[in-house]
mmCIF file of C-alpha atoms in Angstrom:
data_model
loop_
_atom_site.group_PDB
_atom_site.id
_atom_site.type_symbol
_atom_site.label_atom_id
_atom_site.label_comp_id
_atom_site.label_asym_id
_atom_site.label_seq_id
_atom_site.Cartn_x
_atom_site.Cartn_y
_atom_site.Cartn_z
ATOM 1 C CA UNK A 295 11.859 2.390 30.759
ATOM 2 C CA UNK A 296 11.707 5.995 29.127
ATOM 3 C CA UNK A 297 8.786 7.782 27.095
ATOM 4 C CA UNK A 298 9.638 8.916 24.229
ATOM 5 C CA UNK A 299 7.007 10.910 21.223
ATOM 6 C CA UNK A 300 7.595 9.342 17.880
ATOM 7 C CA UNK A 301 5.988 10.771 14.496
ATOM 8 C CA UNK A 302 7.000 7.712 12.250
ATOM 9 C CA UNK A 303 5.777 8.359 8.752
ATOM 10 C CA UNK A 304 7.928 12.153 7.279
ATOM 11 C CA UNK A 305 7.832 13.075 3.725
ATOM 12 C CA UNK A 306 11.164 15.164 2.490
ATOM 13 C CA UNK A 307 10.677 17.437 -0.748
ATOM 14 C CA UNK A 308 12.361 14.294 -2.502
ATOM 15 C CA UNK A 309 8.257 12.905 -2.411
ATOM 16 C CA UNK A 310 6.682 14.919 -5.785
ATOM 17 C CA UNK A 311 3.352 15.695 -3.266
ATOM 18 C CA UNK A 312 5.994 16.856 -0.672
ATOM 19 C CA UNK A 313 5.902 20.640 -0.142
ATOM 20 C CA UNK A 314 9.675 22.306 -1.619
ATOM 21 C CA UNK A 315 9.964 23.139 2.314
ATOM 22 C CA UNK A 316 10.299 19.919 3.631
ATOM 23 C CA UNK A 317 14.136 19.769 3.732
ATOM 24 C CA UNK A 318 16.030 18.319 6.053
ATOM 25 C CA UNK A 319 16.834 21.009 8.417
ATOM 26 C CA UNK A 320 13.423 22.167 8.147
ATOM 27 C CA UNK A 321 11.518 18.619 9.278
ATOM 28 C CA UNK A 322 14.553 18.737 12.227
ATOM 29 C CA UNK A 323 13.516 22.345 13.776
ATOM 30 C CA UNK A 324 9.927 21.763 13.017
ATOM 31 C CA UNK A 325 10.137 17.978 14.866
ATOM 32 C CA UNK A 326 12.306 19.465 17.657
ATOM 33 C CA UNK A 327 9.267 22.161 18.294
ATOM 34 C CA UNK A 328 6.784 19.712 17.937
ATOM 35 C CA UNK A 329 8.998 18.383 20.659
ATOM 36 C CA UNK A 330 8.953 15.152 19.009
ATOM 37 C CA UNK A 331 12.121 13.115 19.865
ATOM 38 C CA UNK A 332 11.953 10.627 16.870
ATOM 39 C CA UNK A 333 10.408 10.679 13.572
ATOM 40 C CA UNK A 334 11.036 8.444 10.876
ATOM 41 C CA UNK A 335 11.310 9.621 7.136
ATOM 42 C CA UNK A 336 9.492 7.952 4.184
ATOM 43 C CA UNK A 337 9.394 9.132 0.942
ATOM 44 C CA UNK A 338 7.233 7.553 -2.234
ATOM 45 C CA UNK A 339 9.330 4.431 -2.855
ATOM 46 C CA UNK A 340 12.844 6.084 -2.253
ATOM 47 C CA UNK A 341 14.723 6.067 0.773
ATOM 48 C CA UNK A 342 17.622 8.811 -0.926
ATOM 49 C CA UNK A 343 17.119 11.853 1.303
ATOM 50 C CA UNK A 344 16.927 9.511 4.945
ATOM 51 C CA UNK A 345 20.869 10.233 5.530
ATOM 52 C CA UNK A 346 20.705 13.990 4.997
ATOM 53 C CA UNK A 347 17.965 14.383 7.722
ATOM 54 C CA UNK A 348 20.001 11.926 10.146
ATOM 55 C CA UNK A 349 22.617 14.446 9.273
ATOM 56 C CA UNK A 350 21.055 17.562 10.129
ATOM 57 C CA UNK A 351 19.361 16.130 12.916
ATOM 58 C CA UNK A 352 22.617 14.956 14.452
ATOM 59 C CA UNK A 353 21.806 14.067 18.370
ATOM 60 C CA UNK A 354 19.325 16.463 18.844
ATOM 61 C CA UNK A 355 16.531 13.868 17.988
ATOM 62 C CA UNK A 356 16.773 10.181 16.179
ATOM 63 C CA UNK A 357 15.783 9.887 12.848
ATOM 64 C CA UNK A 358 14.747 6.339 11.404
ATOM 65 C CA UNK A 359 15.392 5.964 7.962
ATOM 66 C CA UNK A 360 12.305 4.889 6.221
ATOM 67 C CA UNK A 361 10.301 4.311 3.055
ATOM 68 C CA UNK A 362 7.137 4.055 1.957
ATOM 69 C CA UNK A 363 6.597 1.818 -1.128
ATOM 70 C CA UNK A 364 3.539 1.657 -3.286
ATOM 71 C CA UNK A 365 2.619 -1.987 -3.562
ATOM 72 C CA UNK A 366 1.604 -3.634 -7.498
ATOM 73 C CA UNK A 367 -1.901 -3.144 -5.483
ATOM 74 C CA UNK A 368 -1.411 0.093 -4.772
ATOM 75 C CA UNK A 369 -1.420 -0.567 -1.333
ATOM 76 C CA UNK A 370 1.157 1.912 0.753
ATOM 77 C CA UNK A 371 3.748 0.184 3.379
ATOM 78 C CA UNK A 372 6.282 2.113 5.772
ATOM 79 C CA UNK A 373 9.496 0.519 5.920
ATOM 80 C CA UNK A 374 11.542 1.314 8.902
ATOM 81 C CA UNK A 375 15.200 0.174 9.320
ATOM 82 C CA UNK A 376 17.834 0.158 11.617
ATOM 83 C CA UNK A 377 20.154 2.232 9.296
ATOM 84 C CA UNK A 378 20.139 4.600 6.360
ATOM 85 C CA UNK A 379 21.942 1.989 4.608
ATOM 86 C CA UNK A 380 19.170 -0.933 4.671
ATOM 87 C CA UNK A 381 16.725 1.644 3.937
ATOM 88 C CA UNK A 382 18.732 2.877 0.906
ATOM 89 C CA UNK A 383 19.263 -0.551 -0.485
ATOM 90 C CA UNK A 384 15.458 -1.477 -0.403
ATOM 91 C CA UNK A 385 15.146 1.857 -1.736
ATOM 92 C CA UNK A 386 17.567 1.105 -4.991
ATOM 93 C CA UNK A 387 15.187 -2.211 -5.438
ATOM 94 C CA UNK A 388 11.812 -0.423 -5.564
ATOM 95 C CA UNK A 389 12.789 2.266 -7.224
ATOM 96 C CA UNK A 390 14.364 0.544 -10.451
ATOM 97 C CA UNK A 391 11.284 -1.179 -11.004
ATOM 98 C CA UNK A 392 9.134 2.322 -11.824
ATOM 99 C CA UNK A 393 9.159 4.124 -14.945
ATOM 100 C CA UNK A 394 11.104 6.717 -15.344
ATOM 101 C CA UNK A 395 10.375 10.731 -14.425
ATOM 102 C CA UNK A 396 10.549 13.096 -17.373
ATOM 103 C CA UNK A 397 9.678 17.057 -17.744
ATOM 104 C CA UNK A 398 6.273 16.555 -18.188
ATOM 105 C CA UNK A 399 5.705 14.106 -15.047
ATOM 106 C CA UNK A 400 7.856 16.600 -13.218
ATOM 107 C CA UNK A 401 5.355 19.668 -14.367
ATOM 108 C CA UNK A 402 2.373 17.561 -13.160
ATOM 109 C CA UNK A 403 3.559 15.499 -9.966
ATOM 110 C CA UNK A 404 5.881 17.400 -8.755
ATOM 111 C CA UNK A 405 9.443 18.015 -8.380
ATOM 112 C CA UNK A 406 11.705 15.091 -6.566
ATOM 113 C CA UNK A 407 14.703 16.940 -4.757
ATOM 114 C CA UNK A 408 17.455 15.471 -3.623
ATOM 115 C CA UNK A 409 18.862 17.099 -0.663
ATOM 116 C CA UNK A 410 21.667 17.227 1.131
ATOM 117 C CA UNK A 411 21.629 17.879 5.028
ATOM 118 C CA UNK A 412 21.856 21.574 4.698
ATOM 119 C CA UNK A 413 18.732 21.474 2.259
ATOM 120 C CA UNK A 414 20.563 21.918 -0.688
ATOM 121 C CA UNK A 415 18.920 20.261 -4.081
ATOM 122 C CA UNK A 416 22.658 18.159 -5.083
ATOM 123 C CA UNK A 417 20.115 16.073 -7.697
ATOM 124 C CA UNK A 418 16.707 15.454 -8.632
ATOM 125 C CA UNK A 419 15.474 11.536 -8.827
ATOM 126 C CA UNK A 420 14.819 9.583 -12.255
ATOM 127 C CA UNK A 421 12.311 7.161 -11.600
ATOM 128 C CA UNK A 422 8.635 8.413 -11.471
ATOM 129 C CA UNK A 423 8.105 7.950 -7.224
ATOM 130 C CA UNK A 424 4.740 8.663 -8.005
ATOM 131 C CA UNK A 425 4.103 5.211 -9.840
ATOM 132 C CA UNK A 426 3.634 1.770 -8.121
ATOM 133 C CA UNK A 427 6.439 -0.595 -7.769
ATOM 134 C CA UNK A 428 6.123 -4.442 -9.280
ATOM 135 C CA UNK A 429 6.755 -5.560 -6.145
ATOM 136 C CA UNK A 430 3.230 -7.182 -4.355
ATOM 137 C CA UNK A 431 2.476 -6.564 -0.881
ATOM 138 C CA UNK A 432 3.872 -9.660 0.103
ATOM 139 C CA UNK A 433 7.320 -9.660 -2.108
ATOM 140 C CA UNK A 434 7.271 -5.893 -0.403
ATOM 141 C CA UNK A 435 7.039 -6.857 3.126
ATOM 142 C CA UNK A 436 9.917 -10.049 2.492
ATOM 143 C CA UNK A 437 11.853 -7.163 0.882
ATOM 144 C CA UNK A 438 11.281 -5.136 3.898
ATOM 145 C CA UNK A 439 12.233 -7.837 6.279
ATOM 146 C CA UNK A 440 15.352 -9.218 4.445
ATOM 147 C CA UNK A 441 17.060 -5.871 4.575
ATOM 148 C CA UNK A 442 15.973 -5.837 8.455
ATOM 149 C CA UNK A 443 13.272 -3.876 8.258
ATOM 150 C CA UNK A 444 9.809 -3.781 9.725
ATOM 151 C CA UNK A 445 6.678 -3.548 7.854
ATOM 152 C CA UNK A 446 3.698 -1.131 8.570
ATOM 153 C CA UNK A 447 0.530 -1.116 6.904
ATOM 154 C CA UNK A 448 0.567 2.604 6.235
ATOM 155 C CA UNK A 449 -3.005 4.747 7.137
ATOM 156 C CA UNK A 450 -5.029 1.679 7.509
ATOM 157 C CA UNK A 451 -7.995 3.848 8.213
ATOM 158 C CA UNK A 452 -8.001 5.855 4.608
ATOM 159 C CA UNK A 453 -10.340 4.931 1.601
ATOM 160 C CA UNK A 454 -7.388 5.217 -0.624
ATOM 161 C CA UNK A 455 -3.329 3.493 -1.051
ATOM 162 C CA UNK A 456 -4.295 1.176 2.330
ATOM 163 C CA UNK A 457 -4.378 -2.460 2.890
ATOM 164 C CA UNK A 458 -8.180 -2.093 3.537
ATOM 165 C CA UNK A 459 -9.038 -0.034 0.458
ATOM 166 C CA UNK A 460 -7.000 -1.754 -2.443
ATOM 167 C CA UNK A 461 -7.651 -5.402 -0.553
ATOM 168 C CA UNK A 462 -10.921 -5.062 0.621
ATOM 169 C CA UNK A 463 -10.233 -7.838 3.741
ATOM 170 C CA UNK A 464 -6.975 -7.432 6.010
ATOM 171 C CA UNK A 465 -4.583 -10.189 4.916
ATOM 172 C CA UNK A 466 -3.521 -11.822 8.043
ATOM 173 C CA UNK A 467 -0.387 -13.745 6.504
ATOM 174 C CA UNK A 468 0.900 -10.945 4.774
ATOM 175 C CA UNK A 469 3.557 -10.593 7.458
ATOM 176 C CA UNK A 470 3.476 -6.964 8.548
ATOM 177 C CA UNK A 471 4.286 -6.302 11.798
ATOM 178 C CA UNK A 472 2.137 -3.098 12.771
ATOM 179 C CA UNK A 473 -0.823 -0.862 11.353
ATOM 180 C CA UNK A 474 -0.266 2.954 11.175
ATOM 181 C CA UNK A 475 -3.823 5.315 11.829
ATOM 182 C CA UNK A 476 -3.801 8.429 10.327
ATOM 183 C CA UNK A 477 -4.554 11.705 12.143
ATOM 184 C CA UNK A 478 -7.989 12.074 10.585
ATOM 185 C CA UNK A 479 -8.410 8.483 11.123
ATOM 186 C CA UNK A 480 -7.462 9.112 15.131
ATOM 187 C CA UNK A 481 -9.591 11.860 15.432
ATOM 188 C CA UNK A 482 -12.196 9.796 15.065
ATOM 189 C CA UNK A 483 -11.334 6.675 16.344
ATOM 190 C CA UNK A 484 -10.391 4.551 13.648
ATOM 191 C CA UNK A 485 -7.789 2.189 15.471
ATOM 192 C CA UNK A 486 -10.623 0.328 16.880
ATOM 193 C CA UNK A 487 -11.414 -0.896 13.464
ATOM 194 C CA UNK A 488 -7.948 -2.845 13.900
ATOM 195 C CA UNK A 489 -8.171 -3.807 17.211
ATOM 196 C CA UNK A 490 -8.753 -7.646 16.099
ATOM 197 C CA UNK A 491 -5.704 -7.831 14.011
ATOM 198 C CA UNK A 492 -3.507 -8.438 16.829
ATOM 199 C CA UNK A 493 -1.162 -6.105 15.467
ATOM 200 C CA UNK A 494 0.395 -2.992 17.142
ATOM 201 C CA UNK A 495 -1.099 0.527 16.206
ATOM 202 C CA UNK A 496 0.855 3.578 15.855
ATOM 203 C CA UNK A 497 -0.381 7.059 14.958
ATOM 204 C CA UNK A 498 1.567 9.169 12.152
ATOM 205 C CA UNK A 499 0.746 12.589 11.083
ATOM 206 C CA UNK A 500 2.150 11.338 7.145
ATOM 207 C CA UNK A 501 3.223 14.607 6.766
ATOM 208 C CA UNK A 502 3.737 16.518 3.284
ATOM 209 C CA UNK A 503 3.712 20.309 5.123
ATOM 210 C CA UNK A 504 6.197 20.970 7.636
ATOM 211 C CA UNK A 505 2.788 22.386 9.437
ATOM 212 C CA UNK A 506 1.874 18.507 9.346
ATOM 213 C CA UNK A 507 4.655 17.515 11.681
ATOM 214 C CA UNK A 508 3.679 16.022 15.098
ATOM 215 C CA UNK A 509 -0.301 16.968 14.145
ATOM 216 C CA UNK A 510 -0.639 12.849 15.409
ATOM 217 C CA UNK A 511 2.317 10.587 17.460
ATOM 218 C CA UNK A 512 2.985 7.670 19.463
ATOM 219 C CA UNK A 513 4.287 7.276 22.228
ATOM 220 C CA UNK A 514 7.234 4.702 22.377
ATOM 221 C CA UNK A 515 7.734 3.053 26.000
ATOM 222 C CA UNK A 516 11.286 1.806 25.262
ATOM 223 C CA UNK A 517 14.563 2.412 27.054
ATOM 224 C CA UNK A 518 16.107 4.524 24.585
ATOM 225 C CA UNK A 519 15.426 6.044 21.334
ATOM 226 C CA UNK A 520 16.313 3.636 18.739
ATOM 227 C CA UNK A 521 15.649 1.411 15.819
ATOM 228 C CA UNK A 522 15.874 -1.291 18.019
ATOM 229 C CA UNK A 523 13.979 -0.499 20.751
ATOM 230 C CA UNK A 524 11.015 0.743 18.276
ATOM 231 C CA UNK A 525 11.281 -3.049 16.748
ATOM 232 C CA UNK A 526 10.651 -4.658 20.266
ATOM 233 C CA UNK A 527 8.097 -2.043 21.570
ATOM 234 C CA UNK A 528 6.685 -3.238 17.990
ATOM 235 C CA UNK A 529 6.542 -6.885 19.264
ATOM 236 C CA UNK A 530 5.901 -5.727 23.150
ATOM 237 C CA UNK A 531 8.846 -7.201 24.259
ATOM 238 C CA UNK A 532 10.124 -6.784 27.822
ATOM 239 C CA UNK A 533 7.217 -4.196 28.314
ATOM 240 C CA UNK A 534 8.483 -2.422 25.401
ATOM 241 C CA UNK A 535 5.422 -0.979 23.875
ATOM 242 C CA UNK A 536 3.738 1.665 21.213
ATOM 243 C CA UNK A 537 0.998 3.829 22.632
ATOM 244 C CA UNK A 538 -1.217 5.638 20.812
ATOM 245 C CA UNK A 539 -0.481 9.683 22.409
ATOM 246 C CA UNK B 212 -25.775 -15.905 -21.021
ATOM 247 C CA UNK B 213 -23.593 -19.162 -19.415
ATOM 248 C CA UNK B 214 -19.860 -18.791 -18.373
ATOM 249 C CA UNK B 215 -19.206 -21.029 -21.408
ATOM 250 C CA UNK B 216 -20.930 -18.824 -23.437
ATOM 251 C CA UNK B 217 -19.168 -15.367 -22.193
ATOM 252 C CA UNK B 218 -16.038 -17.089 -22.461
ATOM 253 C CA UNK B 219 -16.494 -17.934 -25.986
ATOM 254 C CA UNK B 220 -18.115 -15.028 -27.252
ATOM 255 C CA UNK B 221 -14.945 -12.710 -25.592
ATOM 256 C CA UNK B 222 -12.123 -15.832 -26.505
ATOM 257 C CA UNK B 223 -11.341 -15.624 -22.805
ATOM 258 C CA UNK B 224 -8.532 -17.476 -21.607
ATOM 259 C CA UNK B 225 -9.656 -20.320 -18.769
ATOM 260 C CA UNK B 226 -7.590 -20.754 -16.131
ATOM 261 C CA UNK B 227 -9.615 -22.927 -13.815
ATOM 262 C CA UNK B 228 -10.490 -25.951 -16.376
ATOM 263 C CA UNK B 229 -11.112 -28.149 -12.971
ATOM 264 C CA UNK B 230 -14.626 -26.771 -12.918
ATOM 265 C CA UNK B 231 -16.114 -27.818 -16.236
ATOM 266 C CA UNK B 232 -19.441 -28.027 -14.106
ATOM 267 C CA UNK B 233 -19.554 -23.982 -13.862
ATOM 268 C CA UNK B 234 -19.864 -23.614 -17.646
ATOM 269 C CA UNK B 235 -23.364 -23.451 -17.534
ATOM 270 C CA UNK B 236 -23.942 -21.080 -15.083
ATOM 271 C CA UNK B 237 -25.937 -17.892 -15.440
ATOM 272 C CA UNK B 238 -24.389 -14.793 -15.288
ATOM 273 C CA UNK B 239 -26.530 -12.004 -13.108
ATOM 274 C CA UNK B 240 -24.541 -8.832 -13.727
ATOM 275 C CA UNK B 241 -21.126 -7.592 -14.359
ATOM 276 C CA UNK B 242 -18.898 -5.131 -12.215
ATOM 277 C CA UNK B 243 -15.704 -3.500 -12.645
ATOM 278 C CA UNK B 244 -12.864 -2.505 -10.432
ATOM 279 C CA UNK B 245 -9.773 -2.811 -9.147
ATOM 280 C CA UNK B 246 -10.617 -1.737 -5.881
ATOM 281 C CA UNK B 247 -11.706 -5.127 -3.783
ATOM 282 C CA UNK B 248 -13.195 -2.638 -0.542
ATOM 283 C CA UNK B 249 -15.757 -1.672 -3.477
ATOM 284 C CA UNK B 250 -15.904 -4.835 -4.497
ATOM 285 C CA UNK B 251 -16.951 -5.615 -1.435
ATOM 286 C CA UNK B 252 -19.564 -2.837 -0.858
ATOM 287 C CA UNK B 253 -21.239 -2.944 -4.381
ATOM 288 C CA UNK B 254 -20.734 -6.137 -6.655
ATOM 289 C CA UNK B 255 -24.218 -8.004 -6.668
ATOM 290 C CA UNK B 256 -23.964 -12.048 -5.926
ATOM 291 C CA UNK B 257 -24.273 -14.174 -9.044
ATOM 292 C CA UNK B 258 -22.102 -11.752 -11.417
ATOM 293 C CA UNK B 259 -18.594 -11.391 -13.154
ATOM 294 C CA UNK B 260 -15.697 -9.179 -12.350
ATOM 295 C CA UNK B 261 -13.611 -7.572 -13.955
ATOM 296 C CA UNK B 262 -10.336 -6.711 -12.746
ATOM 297 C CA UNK B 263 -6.555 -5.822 -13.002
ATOM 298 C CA UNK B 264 -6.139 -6.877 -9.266
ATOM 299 C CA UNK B 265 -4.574 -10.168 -8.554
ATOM 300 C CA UNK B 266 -4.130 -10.271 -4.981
ATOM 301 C CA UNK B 267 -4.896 -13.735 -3.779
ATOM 302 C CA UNK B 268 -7.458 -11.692 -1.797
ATOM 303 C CA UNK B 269 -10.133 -11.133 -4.971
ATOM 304 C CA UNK B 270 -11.370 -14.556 -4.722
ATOM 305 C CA UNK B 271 -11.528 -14.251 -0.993
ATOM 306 C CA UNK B 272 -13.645 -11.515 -1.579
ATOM 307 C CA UNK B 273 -15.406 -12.811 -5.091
ATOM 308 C CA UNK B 274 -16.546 -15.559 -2.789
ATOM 309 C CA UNK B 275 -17.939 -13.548 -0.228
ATOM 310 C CA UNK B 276 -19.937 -11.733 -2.439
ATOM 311 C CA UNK B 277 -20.728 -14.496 -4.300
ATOM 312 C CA UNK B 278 -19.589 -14.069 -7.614
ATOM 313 C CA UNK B 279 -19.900 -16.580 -10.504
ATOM 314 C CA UNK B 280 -16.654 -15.639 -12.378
ATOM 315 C CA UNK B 281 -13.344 -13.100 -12.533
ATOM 316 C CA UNK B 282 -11.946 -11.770 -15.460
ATOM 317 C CA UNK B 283 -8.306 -10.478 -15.437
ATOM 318 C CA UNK B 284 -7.772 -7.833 -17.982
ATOM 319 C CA UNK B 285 -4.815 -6.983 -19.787
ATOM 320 C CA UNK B 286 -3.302 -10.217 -19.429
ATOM 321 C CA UNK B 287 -2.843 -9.776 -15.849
ATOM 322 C CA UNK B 288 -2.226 -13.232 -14.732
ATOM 323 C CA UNK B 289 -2.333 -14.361 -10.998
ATOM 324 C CA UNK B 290 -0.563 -16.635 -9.181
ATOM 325 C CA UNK B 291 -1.091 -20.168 -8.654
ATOM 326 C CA UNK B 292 -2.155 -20.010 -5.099
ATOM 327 C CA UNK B 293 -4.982 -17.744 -6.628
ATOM 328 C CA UNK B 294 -6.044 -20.409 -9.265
ATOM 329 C CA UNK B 295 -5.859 -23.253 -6.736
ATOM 330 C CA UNK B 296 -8.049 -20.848 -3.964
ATOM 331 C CA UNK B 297 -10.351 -20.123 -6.648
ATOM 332 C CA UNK B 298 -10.752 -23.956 -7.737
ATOM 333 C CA UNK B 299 -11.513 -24.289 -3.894
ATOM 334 C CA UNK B 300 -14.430 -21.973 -3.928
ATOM 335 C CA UNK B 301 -15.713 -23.025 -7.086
ATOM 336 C CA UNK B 302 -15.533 -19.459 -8.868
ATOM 337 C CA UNK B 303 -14.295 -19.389 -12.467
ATOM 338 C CA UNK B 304 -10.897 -17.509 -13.698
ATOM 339 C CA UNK B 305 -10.504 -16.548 -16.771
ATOM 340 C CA UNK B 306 -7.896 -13.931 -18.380
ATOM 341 C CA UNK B 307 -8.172 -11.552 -21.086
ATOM 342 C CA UNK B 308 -6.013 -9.191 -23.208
ATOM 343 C CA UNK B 309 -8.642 -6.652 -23.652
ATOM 344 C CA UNK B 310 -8.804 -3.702 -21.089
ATOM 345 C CA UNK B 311 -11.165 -3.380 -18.648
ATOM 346 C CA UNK B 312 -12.825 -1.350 -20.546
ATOM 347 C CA UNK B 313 -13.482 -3.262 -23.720
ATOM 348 C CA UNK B 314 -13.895 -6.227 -21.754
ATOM 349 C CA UNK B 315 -16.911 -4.414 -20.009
ATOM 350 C CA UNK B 316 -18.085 -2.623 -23.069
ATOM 351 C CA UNK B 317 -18.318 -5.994 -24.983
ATOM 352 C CA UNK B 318 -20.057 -7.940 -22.102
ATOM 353 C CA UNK B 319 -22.655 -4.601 -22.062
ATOM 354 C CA UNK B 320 -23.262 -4.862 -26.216
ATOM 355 C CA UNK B 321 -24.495 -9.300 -25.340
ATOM 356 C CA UNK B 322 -27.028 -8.206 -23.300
ATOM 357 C CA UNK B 323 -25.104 -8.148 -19.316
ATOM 358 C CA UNK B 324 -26.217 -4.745 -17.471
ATOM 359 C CA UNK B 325 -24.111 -3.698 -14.416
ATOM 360 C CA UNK B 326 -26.410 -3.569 -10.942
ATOM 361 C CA UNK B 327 -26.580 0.069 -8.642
ATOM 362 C CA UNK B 328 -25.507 -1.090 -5.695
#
């Protein structure tokens, strides 16, 4: 069993609250300073710029390809997969089902860049990644999970876009299979509000500024850097297991 | 002002008709949002919500608080398993096509005042 620093929830520039610098080469040298040795990116209900960061980051660290969709309650969940692929085609689903981006929203959101692994803008995205999705936190988490996917209730701990803030009470059969704290929330201590779920806790800094990056982790006990071991540390499997750093 | 009486004064839709014996209950006070942590924190027992959320969760937490009756506005329409929860915890549905805002504003103009929590 190895240690391993994991930052799991990375906005790219493709996110309109993103910062323009958070392009793939950028999140890769400011991760490898951090000395973080995975991170996982999730953009506002898009999963389109995952494969460039893979690509830039290359072996020098593993890079999960992730999402974070906006529920019909507003309520945020991280999607993590084992490829850019799965993440991509969960990605296609959620995204169809907002209303689409024009000048104006553009002006006012921000701008939604799609990048290619040398940070290049090759596109800019359609749909309004801003907006919430159709799809209910339950039909979000089965969409999660049928592409192979976990589900993580993303910054439990904040009064706004969490499980606890849109839903008042912590649905216990809504089949997500961790609880992310934020950094504030750490700070202060926040995962102990969770502690009942059952549920693992990981920290993520949710970062929008490349300055953001590593600012909260978790440490993965796993034998190597993976997908797959994340998913089993995520069930504590074989002594697998996410600690808060 | 009864449930009956709201609900025919505002041509509410009912979707819980298995609790005919809640028409003539008394409506305290009315709150509004979509947010069920505030919910939570501020609606007073005895009152109606009104709400665009339809998370099976808003009648967990309408029966915690102890409200009479939800609204949905804009024709938001929950599922099933939220009608049949509901029906379980004796706390009217009913649906609307007015916005929260009318809904609220209307509700305000017969009289029903809104509670500082």
């Amino acid at each position: 069993m190895r240690r391993f620093t994991a930052d799991l929830h990375i906005h790219t520039a493709l996110s309109p609250c993103a910062m323009a610098e958070m392009t793939p080469p950028a999140i890769v040298r400011a991760a490898a300073a951090q000395g973080l040795d995975m991170i996982a990116i999730c953009d506002h209900n898009s999963a389109r710029n995952a494969a460039a960061v893979q690509e830039a980051a290359g072996d020098a660290l593993a890079v999960i390809a992730g999402i974070e969709i906006t529920t019909s309650e507003e309520v945020h969940v991280v999607g993590l997969f084992p490829d850019a692929a799965a993440a991509g085609a969960v990605g296609a689903r959620v995204s169809e089902t907002l209303p689409e981006n024009d000048a104006e929203a553009e002006e006012r959101f921000g701008r939604q860049s799609v990048l290619d692994a040398a940070g290049r803008e090759v596109a800019t995205e359609p749909r309004m990644l801003s907006a919430a999705s159709t799809f209910p936190l339950q039909g979000a988490v089965a969409l999660i999970h049928g592409s192979g996917g976990v589900a993580i209730a993303a910054h439990a701990d904040r009064p706004s876009f969490s499980v606890q803030s849109q839903l008042g009470i912590f649905p216990v059969d809504a089949g997500l299979d961790g609880i992310e704290i934020s950094a504030a929330g750490r700070a202060r201590g926040r995962e102990n509000d969770f502690s009942l779920l059952a549920l693992p806790i990981v920290a993520s800094s949710d970062s929008h500024f490349l300055s953001d990056l590593g600012s909260c982790s978790t440490r993965l006990d796993v034998d190597e850097a993976t997908f797959y071991e994340l998913a089993l540390a995520l069930q504590g499997i074989g002594g697998r297991r996410c600690v808060l750093a | 002002m009864n449930l009956a009486a709201m609900a025919d004064e505002l041509s509410l839709g009912k979707l819980t008709p298995e609790l005919p014996d809640r028409d003539g209950t008394e409506i305290t006070a009315g709150y509004a949002s979509d947010l069920l942590s505030d919910v939570l924190a501020h609606a007073a027992p005895g009152g109606v919500l009104i709400t665009a959320q339809v998370h099976l969760n808003v009648v967990a937490v309408a029966a915690h608080v102890d409200l009479a009756a939800i609204i949905f506005s804009s024709d938001r329409t929950p599922e099933d398993a939220v009608r049949e929860r509901a029906v379980e915890e004796g706390i009217a549905l009913f649906t609307s096509d007015e916005t929260t805002f009318d809904i609220a504003g209307r509700l305000y103009a017969l009289g029903l005042r809104g509670t500082h929590g």
